[in-house]
Structure formats: structure tokens, C-alpha cells
Coordinates of C-alpha atoms in Angstrom, one line a residue:
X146 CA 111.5 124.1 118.9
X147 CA 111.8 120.8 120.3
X148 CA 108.8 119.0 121.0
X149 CA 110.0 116.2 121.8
X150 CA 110.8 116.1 125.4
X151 CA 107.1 116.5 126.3
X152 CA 105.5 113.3 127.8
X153 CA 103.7 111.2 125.4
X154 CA 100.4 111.2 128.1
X155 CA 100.6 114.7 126.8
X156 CA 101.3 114.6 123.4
X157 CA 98.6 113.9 120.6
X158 CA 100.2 112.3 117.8
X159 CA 97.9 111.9 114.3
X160 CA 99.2 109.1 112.3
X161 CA 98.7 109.2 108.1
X162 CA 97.3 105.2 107.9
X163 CA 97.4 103.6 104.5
X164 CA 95.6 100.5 105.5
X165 CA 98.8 98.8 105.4
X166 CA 101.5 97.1 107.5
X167 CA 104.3 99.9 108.0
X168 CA 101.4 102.6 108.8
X169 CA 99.5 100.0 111.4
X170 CA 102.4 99.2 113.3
X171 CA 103.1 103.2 113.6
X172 CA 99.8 103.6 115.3
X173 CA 100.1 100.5 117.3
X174 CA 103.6 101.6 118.9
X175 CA 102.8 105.6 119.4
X176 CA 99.4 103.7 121.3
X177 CA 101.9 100.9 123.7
X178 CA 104.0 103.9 124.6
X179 CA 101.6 106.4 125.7
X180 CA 101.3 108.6 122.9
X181 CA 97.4 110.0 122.2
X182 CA 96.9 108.7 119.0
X183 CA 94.3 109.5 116.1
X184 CA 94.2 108.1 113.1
X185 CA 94.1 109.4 109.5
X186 CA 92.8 107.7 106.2
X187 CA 94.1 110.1 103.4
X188 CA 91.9 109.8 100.0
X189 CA 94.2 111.0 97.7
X190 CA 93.2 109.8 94.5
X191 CA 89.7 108.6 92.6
X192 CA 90.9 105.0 91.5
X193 CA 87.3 103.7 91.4
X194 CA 87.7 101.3 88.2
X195 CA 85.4 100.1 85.6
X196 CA 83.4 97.6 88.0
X197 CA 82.8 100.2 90.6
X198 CA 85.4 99.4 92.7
X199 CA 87.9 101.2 94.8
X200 CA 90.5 99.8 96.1
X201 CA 90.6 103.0 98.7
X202 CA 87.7 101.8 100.0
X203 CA 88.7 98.6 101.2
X204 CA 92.4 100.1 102.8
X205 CA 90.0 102.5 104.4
X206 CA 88.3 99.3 106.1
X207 CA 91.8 98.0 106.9
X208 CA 92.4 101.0 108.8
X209 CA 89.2 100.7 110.4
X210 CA 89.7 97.3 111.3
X211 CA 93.2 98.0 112.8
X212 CA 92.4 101.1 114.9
X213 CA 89.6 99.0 116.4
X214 CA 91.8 96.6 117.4
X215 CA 94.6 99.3 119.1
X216 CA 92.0 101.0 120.3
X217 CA 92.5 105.0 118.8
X218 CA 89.5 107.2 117.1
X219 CA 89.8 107.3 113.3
X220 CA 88.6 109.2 110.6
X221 CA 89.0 109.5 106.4
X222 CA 89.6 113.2 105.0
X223 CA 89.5 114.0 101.3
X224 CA 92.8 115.4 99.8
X225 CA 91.7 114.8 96.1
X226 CA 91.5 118.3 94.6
X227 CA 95.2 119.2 96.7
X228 CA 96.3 116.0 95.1
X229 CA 95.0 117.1 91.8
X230 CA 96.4 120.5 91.9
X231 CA 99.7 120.3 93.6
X232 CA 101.2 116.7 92.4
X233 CA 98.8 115.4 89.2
X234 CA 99.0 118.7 87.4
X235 CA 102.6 118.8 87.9
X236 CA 102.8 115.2 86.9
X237 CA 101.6 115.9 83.7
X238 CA 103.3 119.0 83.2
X239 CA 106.6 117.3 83.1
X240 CA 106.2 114.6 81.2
X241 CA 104.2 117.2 78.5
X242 CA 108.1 118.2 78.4
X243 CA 109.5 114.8 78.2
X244 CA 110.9 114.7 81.3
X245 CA 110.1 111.6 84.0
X246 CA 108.5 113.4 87.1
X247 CA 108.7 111.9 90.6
X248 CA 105.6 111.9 92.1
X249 CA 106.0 110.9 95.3
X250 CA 109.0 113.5 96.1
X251 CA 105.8 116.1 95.5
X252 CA 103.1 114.0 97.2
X253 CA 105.5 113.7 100.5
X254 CA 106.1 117.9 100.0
X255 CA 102.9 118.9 99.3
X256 CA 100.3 116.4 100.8
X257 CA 101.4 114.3 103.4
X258 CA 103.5 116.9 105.0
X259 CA 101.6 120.5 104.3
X260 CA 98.0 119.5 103.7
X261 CA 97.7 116.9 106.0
X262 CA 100.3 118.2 108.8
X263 CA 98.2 121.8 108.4
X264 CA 94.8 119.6 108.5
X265 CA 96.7 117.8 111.8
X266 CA 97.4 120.7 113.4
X267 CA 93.8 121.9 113.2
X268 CA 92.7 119.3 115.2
X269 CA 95.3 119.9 118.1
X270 CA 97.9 117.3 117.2
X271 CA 101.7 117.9 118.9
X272 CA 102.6 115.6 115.9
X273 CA 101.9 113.6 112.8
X274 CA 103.3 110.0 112.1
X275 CA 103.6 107.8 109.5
X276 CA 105.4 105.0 108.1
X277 CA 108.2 105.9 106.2
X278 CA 111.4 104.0 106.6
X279 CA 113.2 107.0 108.0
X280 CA 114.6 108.9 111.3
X281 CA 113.8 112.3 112.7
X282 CA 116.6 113.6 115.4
X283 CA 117.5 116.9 117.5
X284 CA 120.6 118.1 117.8
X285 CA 121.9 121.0 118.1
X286 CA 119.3 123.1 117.7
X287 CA 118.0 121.3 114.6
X288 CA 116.1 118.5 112.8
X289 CA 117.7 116.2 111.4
X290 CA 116.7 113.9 108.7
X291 CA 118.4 110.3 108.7
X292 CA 118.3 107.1 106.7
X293 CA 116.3 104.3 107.9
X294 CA 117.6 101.8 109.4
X295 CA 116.7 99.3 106.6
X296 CA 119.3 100.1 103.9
X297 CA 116.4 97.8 101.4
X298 CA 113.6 100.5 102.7
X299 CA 115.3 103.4 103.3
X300 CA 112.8 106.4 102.3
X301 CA 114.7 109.4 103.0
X302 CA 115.2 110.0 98.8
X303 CA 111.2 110.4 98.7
X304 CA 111.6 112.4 101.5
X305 CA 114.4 115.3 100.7
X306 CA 111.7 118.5 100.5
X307 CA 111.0 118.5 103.9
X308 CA 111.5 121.8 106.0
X309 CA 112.8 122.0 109.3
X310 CA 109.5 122.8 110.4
X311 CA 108.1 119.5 109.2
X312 CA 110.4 118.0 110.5
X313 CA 110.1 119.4 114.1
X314 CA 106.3 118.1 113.7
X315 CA 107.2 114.7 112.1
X316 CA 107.9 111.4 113.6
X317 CA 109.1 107.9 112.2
X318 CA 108.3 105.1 114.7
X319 CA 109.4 102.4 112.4
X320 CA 112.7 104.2 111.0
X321 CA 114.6 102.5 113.6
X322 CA 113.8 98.7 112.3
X323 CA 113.7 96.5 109.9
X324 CA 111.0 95.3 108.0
X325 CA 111.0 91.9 109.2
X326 CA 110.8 93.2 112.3
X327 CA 107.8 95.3 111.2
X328 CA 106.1 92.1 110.1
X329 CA 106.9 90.2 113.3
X330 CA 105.0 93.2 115.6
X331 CA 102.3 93.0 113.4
X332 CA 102.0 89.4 113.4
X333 CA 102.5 89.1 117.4
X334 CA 100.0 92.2 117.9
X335 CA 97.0 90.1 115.6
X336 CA 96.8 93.1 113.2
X337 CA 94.7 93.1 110.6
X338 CA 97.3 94.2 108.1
X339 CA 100.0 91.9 109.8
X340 CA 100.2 89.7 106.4
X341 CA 98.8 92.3 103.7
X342 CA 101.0 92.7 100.7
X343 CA 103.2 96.1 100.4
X344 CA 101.7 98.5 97.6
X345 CA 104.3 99.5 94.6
X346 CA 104.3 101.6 92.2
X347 CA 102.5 105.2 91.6
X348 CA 99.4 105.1 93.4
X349 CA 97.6 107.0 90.8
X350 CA 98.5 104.1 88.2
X351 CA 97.9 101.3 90.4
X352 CA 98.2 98.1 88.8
X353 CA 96.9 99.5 85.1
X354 CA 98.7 99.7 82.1
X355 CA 101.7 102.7 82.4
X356 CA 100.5 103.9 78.5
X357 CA 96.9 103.4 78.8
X358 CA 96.9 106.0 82.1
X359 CA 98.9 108.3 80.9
X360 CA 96.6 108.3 77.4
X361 CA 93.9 109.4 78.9
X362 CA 95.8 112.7 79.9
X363 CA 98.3 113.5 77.2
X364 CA 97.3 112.5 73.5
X365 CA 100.4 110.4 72.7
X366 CA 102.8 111.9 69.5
X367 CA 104.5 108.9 67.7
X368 CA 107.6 110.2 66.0
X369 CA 111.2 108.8 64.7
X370 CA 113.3 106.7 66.7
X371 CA 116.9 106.7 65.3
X372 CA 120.6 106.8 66.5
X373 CA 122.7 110.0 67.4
X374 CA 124.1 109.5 64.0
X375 CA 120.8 110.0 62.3
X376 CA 120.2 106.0 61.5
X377 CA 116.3 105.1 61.8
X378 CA 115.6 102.1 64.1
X379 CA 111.9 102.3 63.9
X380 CA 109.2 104.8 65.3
X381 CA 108.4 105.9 69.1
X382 CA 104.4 105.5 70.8
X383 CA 105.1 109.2 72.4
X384 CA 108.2 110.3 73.9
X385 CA 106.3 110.4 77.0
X386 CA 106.4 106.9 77.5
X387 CA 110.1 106.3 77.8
X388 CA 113.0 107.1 79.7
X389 CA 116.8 107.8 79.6
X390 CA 118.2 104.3 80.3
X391 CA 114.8 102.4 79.5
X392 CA 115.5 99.3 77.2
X393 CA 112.6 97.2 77.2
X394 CA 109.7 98.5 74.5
X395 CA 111.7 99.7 71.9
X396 CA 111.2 96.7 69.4
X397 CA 114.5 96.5 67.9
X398 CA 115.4 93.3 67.0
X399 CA 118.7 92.3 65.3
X400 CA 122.4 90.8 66.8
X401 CA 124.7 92.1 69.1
X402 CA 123.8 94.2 72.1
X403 CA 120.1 95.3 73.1
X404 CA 119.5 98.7 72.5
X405 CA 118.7 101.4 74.9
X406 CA 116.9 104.7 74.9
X407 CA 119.9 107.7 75.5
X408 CA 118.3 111.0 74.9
X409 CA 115.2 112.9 73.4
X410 CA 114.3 115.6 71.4
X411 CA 111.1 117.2 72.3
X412 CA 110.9 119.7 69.6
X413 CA 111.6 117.4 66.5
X414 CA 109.7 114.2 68.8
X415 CA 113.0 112.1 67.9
X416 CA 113.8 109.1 70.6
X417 CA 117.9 108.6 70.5
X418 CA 118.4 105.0 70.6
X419 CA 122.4 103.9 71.6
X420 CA 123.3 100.1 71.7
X421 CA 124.6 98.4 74.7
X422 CA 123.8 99.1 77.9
X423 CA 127.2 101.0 79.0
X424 CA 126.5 103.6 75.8
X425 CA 128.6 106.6 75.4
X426 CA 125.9 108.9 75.5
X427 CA 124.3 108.1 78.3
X428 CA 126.9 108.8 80.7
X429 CA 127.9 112.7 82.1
X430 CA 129.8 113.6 84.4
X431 CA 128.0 116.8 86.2
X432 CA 124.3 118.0 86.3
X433 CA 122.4 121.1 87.1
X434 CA 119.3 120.8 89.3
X435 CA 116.7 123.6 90.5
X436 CA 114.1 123.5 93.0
X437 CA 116.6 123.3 95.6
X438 CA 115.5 122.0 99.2
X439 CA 117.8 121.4 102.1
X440 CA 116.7 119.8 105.4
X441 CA 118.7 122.0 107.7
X442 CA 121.5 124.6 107.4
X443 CA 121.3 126.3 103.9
X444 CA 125.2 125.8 102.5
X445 CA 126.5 129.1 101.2
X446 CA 129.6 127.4 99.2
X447 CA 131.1 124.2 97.3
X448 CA 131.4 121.6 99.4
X449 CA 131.5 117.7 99.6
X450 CA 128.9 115.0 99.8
X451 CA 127.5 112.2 98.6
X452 CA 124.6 111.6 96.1
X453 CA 122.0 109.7 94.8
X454 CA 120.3 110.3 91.3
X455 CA 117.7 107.9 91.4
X456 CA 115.7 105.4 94.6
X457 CA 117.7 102.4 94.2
X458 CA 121.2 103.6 94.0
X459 CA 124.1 103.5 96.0
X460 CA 125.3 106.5 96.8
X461 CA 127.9 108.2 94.7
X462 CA 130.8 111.5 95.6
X463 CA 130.2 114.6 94.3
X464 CA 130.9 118.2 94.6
X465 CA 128.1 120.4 95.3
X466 CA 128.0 123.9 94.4
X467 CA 124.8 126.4 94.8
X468 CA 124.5 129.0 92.6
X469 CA 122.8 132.1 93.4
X470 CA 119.7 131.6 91.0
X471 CA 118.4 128.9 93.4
X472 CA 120.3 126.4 91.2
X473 CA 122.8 123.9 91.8
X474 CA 125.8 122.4 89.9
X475 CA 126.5 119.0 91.0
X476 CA 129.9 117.3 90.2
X477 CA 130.5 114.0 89.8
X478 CA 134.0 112.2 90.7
X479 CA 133.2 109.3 88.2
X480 CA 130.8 109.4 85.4
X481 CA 126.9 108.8 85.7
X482 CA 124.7 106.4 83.5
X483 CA 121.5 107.7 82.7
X484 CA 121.2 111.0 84.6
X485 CA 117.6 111.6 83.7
X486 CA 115.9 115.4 84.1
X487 CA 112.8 115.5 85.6
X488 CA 114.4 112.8 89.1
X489 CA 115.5 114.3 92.5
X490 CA 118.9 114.4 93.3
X491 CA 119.4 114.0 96.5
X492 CA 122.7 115.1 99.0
X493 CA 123.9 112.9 101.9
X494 CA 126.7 113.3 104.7
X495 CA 126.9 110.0 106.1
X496 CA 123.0 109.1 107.3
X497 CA 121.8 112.2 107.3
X498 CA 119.9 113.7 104.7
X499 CA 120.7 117.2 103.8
X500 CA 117.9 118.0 100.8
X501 CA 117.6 117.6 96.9
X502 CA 116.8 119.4 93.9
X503 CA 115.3 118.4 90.7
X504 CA 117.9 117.5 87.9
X505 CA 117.4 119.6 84.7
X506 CA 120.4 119.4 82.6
X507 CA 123.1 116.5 82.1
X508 CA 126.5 117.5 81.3
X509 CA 129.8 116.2 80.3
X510 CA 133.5 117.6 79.9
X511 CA 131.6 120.9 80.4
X512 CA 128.6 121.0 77.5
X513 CA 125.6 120.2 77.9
X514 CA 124.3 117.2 76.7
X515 CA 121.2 118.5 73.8
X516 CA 120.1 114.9 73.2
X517 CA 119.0 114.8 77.0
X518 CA 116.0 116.6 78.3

């Protein structure tokens, strides 16, 4: 199915807006090159704060303001209980096992391209749009998933769950630029969001306190924090609250190198603490990952890529191999720091995309690592 080569006079494109920059220049191209455009204010999350504000409130009046100016019908729909269910609930769940989840692989999977591509669909759209820093391409018979452009913005890790049937309904107007460039179309179109400051972090979270959010859902469990060899450093907040690799919080003073957190034990509460930042135990050299997605053609053997185990990370070669429990064992040519269960591994050939899985178990030399996980 290729959708594509209709005209865009004929094709209605709904476009997920934000309320900020990347999102309003998606609209504002789709609308200069012909493309029926609607667009859509998803309220994904409550974050009304003590004061009674909400900070969804005034994006929602951004994207007000901008599709005004472009000239498209808008409208807000409520994804808060989907949100709940498929992405907060899951947040949770993992890090009740002391795992770091990644919330916005499951928000792109579950909301943005299910609940608001099946809400799209209802109202007649060809298409939905939005401003990811990625490429959609046909060839062959199939969707491709690319990189962005932008190597700085590149989105495509956050976006490795999506089907080829998303992807057939799914376009990336700005996945061809850089952000500058997004900036400079804003600025020369007199969009409202042409100078409004990119959003970070979880969106959930927000600009609170990481401990204090995730408090008011998971009673915290202080516990021992000591070395592999069984030497104390201290006590741990709740193993929630850190991860592999993580080295600021830990309150150990003292010479030499700082310390680092290199496993945990869920069962006993124990935080592993290694010094230096190149510890021992925090490197492995393979990992097995489940929940497997590909964008395209499903492998059926071992074969060659390249990886990524976390966003901002260059690329590394491995050796895939799928198992037939929906597993895979991923090899790594040189060993890995902080390979952390819970992340999305994600596959590459060159710029495209292939899929990911969710990493479960670090190994090295062929055991599993106990102290991670």
C-alpha cells in the first residue's frame, strides 16, 4: 500500500501538534504544499500543578494560535486513560522491578501511532504527521524507517516499534532538515512557536523533582549500598531511583576516582557501587532483549548490523541473532559500558532503521551478569 503517490489536494493529512516549533512547522509545510491539513492537540497527561495550572493548557493555546495563523481546523482529544493504561502502568511496572523503562519508545507505539493514528483514521485522514526528526520511504514494496537528517535530532531510537502499517500512514515533514532550518521557517512564516523553547525530559515529570514523582507512585525501599566484594559505602533512597552507569547521588565522598552505580539486587535491595567510571563490572559483551519489533522484513537468521543501546550513542557492530521465543541475542564486537535492562536496543543498516527490543539481561564471556537487572 502506497499512499503516497495520491495528490496532496486529495489527501487529508492530521498532524499530532505539541504546541511547539518542530510540530508547527509540520502543519505549516503539509498546508504550503497542498496537503488538507487538520490539526491535533493530544492531552496525554494531567500535569495541572499545585497552583492550578497546566502547562497543557497553554501549548493547547499555542496550537491554537498557530493553526489560526496557517489557516487549518483544529481540535484537542483526550488520550489520558490510554496514556494511563498502556505507557504509565508500564512505567511503573518496571521500575517496581528495578529496571529504567523508556517511556517514550511506548508513548510513540501505543499513543501517538495506535490511538491517535486509529482516532485519525476515524475522521477520514490519508495520513497522520508529526514532528519527529525522522524519514518515511517506499521502496520496494515497503516502508522504510530512516534517520533524520539531523544526526543531533535524529528520533528514529524513540521510534523502533513502529509497524509497517504505521508506517505506510505516517509522515515526517521535517525529517529531511535540520533544526536550524526548522527555526528559520518558523521565524520567516511569523509563527507563534517560531522562538518557544524545546521541551526535555519525560513529559509526565515535567520540570519536578525525578524522586518526588516517582514517590507518589512507588513507596521508596532504602537498603544497603556496598561494593561487589560486600564492602558497605553507605545506604540507597530506593533502588528505583538509580541507574546502571548513574554517578551523581550516591554521596560517597573520599580520594581517588568517583564512584558509580554497576548493578542491583532487587531481591536483597542491595545498590553495587564500582569506582571509576571505566569499572569492570559494568561492561558486557552480549545482551538478550525481548519484545522484539522490526520495521520491515522479519530476519529469520544471524546476521550483521549496527546498534544503539541507549538515545545518545553512536552506533556500535553487533551480531544479531533471533531466537525462536521472540527473543534476541545481540553480540557485541567490543565490550559495552552500562548495558542497562529495562532501554530499547535498537538495530540499524546504514540509515535505516530495522526495529528494537527491550534489553533484559547483560552478559559477558557467556554468563550472565546477576548483579545487573
Amino acid at each position: 500500500m502506497n499512499l503516497r503517490t495520491k495528490a496532496p489536494a486529495e489527501t487529508t493529512v492530521v498532524v499530532g501538534m505539541s504546541g511547539g516549533v518542530d510540530s508547527s512547522v509540520t502543519a505549516h509545510l503539509l498546508k504550503e504544499q497542498g496537503y488538507n491539513v487538520i490539526g491535533i492537540f493530544m492531552k496525554n497527561w494531567d500535569d495541572t500543578d499545585e497552583n492550578g495550572v497546566c502547562t497543557a493548557t497553554e501549548d493547547y493555546e499555542d496550537v491554537i494560535a498557530v493553526a489560526n495563523q496557517i489557516g487549518i481546523p483544529y481540535y484537542a482529544v483526550n488520550f489520558e486513560k490510554e496514556y494511563w493504561d498502556r505507557v504509565f502502568e508500564y512505567f511503573l511496572a518496571e521500575y517496581r522491578l528495578g529496571r529504567t523503562p523508556n517511556p517514550d519508545v511506548m508513548c510513540n507505539k501505543e499513543i501517538k501511532f495506535k490511538a491517535f493514528l486509529e482516532h485519525a483514521l476515524r475522521l477520514g485522514a490519508d495520513f497522520v504527521a508529526t514532528g519527529h526528526y525522522a524519514r518515511v520511504e517506499y521502496v520496494d514494496g515497503e516502508h522504510r524507517l530512516l534517520r533524520g537528517k539531523d544526526d543531533n535530532k535524529d528520533q528514529t531510537y524513540f521510534l523502533n516499534q513502529l509497524s509497517q502499517d504505521q508506517l505506510a500512514r505516517t509522515m515526517f515533514p521535517i525529517g529531511h532538515m535540520d533544526k536550524k532550518d526548522v527555526r528559520v521557517i518558523a521565524e520567516e512564516a511569523g509563527l507563534a512557536t517560531a522562538k518557544k523553547k524545546d521541551s526535555t525530559g519525560i513529559c509526565f515529570i515535567g520540570e519536578r523533582n525525578f524522586k518526588e514523582f516517582l514517590s507518589e507512585y512507588l513507596p521508596s525501599q532504602p537498603g544497603i549500598m556496598q561494593t561487589l566484594d560486600g564492602e558497605q559505602k553507605g545506604n540507597h533512597d530506593g533502588l528505583m531511583y538509580y541507574t546502571l552507569g548513574q554517578r551523581h547521588g550516591l554521596g560517597i565522598g573520599g580520594d581517588g576516582d568517583p564512584w558509580f552505580v554497576v548493578g542491583k539486587n532487587v531481591e536483597e535491595n542491595i545498590l553495587y557501587v564500582g569506582q571509576g567510571f571505566h569499572h569492570d563490572a559494568l561492561y558486557s559483551d552480549a545482551l538478550l532483549a525481548s519484545k522484539l519489533s522490526w520495521t520491515g522484513v522479519v530476519p529469520t537468521g544471524e546476521f550483521r548490523a549496527t546498534a544503539k543501546f541507549r538515545y545518545r550513542q553512536q552506533d556500535v557492530p553487533v551480531t544479531i541473532a533471533p531466537l525462536e521465543n521472540g527473543e534476541v541475542l545481540v553480540k557485541f564486537d567490543e565490550p559495552q559500558r552500562a548495558i542497562t535492562p529495562g532501554q530499547a536496543v535498537v538495530f540499524y543498516d546504514g540509515d535505516i532503521c530495522l526495529g528494537g527490543a527491550t534489553i533484559d539481561e547483560a552478559y559477558r564471556n557467556g554468563k550472565r551478569l546477576d548483579y545487573i537487572g
